XYZ file of C-alpha atoms in Angstrom:
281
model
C -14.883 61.159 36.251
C -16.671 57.960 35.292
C -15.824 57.936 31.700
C -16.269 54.559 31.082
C -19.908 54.866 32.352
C -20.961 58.359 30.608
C -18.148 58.006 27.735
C -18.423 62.220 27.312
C -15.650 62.624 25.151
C -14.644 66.067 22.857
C -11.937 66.774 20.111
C -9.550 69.909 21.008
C -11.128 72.734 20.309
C -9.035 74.572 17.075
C -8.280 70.904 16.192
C -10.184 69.284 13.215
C -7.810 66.105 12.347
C -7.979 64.318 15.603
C -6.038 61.108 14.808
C -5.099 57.858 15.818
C -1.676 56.551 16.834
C -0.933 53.098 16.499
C 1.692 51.469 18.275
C 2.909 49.166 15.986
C 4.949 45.857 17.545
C 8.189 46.285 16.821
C 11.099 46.082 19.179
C 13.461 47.790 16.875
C 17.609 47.128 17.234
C 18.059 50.773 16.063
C 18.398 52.369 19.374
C 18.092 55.818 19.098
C 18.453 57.667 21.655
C 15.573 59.607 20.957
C 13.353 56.665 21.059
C 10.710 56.936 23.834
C 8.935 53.751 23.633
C 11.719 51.020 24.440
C 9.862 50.386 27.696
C 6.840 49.962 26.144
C 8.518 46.366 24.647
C 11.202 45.578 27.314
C 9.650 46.712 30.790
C 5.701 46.965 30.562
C 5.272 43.351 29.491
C 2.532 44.135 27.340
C 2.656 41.404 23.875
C 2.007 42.647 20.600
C -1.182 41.034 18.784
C -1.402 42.054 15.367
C -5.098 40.610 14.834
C -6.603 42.764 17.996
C -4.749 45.710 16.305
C -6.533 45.416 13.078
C -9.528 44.522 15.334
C -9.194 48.024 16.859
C -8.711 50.244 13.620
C -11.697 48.346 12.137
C -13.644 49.817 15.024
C -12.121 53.587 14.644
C -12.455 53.163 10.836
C -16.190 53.818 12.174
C -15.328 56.846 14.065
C -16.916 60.068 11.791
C -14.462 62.655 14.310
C -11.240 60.555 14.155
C -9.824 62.155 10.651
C -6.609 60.219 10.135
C -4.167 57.427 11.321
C -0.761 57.905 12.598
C 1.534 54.840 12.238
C 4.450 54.809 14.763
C 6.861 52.522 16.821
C 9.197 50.833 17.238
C 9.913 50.976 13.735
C 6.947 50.588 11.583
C 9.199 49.452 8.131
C 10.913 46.300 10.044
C 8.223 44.331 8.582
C 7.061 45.638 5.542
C 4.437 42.877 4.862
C 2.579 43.747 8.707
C 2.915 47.398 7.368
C 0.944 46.552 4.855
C -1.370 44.387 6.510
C -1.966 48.067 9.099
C -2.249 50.415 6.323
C -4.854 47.449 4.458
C -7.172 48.083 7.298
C -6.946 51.356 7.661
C -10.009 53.718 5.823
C -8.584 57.084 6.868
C -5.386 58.368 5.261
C -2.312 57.534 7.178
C 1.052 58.939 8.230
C 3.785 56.971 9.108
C 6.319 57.888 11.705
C 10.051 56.174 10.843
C 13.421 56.368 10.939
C 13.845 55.004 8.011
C 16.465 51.785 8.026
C 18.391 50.808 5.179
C 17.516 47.697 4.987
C 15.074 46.829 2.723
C 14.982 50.338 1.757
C 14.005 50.478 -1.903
C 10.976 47.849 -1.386
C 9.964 50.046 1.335
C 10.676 53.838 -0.457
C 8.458 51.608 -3.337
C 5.603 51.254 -1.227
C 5.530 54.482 0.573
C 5.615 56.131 -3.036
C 2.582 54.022 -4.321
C 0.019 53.172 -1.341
C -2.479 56.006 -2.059
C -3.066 55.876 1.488
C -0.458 57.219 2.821
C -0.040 60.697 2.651
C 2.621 61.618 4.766
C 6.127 60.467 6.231
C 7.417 61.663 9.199
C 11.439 60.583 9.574
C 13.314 60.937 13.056
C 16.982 62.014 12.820
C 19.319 63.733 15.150
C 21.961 66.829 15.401
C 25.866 65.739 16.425
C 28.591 64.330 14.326
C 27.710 61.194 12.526
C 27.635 58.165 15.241
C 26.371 54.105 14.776
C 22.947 54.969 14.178
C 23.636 56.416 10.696
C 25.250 53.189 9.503
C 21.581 51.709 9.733
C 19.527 54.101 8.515
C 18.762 55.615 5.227
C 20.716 58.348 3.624
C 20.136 61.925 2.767
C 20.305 60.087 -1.439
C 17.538 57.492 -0.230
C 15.311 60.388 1.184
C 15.404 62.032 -2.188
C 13.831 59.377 -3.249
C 10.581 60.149 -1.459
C 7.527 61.487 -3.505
C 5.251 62.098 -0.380
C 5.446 65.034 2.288
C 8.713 64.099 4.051
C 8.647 65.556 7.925
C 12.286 65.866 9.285
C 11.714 65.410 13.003
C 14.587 66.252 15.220
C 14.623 66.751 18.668
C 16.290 70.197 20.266
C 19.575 69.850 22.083
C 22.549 71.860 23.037
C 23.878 72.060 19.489
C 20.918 72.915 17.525
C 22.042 76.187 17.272
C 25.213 75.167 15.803
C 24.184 72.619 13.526
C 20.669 74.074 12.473
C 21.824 75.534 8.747
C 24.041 72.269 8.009
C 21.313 70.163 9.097
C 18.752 71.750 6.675
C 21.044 71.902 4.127
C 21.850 67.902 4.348
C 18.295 66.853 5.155
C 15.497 69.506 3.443
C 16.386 68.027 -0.016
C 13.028 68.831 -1.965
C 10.663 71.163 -1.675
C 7.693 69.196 -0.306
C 10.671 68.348 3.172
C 9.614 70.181 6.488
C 11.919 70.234 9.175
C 10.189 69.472 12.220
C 12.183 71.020 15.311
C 10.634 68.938 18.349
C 11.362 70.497 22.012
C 12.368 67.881 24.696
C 9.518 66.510 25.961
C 10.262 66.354 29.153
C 10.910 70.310 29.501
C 7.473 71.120 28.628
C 4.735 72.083 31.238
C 1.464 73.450 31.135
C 3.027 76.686 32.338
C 6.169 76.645 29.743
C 3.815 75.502 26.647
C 2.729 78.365 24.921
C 5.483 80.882 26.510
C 7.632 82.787 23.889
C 11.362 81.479 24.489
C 14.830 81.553 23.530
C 14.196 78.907 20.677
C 10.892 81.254 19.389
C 13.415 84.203 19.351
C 16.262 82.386 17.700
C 13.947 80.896 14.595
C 12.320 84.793 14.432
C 15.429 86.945 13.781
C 16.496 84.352 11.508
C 13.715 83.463 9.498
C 10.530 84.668 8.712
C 7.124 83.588 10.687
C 4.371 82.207 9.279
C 2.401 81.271 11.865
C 1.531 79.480 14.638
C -1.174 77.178 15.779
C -2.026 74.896 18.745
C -4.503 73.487 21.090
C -5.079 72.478 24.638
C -1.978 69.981 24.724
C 0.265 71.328 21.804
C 1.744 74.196 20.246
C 4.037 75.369 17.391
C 5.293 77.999 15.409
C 6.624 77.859 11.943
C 9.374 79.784 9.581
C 10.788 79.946 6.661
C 13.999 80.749 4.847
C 12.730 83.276 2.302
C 16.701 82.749 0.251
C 16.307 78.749 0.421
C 12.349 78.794 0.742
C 13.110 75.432 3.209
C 11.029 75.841 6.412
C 10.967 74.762 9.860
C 8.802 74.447 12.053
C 9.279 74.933 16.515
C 6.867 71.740 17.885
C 6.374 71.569 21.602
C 4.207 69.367 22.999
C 3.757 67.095 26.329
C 3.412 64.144 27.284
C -0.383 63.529 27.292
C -2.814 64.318 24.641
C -6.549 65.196 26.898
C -7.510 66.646 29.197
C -9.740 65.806 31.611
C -12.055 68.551 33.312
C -15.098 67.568 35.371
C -17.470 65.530 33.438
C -15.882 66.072 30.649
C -12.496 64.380 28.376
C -11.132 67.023 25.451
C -9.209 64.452 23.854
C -6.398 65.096 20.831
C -5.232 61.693 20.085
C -6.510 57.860 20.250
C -3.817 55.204 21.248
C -3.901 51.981 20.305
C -0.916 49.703 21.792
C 0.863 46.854 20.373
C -1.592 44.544 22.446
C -4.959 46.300 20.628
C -6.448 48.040 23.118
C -7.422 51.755 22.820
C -6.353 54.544 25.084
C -7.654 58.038 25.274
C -3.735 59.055 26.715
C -0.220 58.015 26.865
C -0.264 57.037 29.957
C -2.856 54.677 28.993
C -4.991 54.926 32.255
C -8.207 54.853 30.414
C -9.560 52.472 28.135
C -11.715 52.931 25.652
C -14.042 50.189 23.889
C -15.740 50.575 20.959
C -18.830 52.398 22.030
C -16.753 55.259 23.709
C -14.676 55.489 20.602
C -18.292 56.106 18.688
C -18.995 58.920 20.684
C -16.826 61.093 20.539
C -17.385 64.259 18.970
């Protein structure tokens, strides 16, 4: 498909907040081991520009189907004033996803609380006993802290089971927290996606279901704890978000990388300019 030529571009259908995730440039010394973008800074060679960033949103800001921006790293609080700069440019509302460091903490729990324009924050942590990564990041007391809708994302391993109730009992402090349970990315298949498993099973006999929703690249379920009323909800997703078909691109989410440029997927084989980005619908 010539897609540069013909730029014939849809949102997922069942999808009405198609967003944009921005890449923000920061090689973070947090470490995680849940991080997926280390390579990003240390092996693709690609430099962070901060003015062809802004640049970029400027251009989606334009964009009447992209709904919202997404805000993600790295870690998007290492520098509070370039956070600020991002979110400055940015006309849509915006999430931001972190994992929350203690440093700087209060200036940056001050901000989140106060920029109308951000209405979401979505806060990586991990099951297993207590190891370095939780000397650097904020506490469960800091979270509390938070006035906006707090995701708790944390990814499934072979102690979720185990550790589920403690975990939402340390981390699902108020009542506007959602834990988000995120599958292993690297499980998930087209043919696996949207197949009822173990983990589906599990979170039903335990909890009650609300619902579920998805699209073409992602799906989820969600529960709730009708005795706590704290709720979780089962994301599984992969590691694209379009797909192509013919003449045509049914695209979920814009990238743009540290360096400014756009990409229709995370595997950033497509690049979009700003005429593309105008016409999709």
């Amino acid at each position: 498909m010539e897609l540069k030529k013909n730029g014939i571009m849809e949102y997922v259908a069942g999808r009405s907040n198609l967003a944009c995730t921005i890449f923000v440039p920061y090689d973070c010394d947090n470490n995680c081991p849940f991080c997926t973008s280390k390579w990003m800074y240390r092996e693709s060679g690609i430099k962070m520009d901060i003015d062809k960033i802004i640049e970029m949103i400027k251009i989606v800001n334009l964009s009447k189907t992209v709904m919202e921006f997404v805000i993600t790293g790295g870690e998007p609080t290492a520098n509070l004033d370039m956070l600020k700069r991002i979110v400055r440019a940015c006309d849509k509302p915006v999430y931001i996803n972190t994992t929350l460091p203690k440093k700087n903490i209060d200036n940056v729990i001050r901000y989140i609380n106060t920029e109308h324009k951000i209405f979401g924050v979505n806060i990586s942590r991990q099951f297993g006993k207590l190891n370095n990564l939780y000397k650097f990041i904020a506490s469960p007391e800091d979270l509390k802290k938070l006035r906006k809708p707090v995701r708790i994302n944390v990814m499934r391993t072979n102690v979720w089971k185990k550790e589920l109730d403690s975990f939402m009992e340390t981390w699902l402090l108020n009542k506007h927290f959602l834990l988000n349970l995120r599958e292993d990315y690297r499980y998930i298949t087209n043919e696996n996606l949207k197949v009822r498993n173990e983990v589906v099973d599990y979170l039903a006999e335990k909890y009650v279901y609300i619902g579920s929703g998805g699209c073409m690249v992602c799906n989820g379920e969600t529960f709730v704890n009708p005795e706590t009323d704290k709720f979780i909800h089962y994301h599984r997703g992969i590691e694209h978000s379009c797909v192509r078909f013919e003449s045509k691109t049914y695209i979920n989410d814009l990238i743009i990388r540290p360096d400014g440029k756009a990409f229709d997927d995370w595997d950033w084989s497509v690049e979009l300019n700003g005429e593309i980005i105008q016409k999709i619908k």
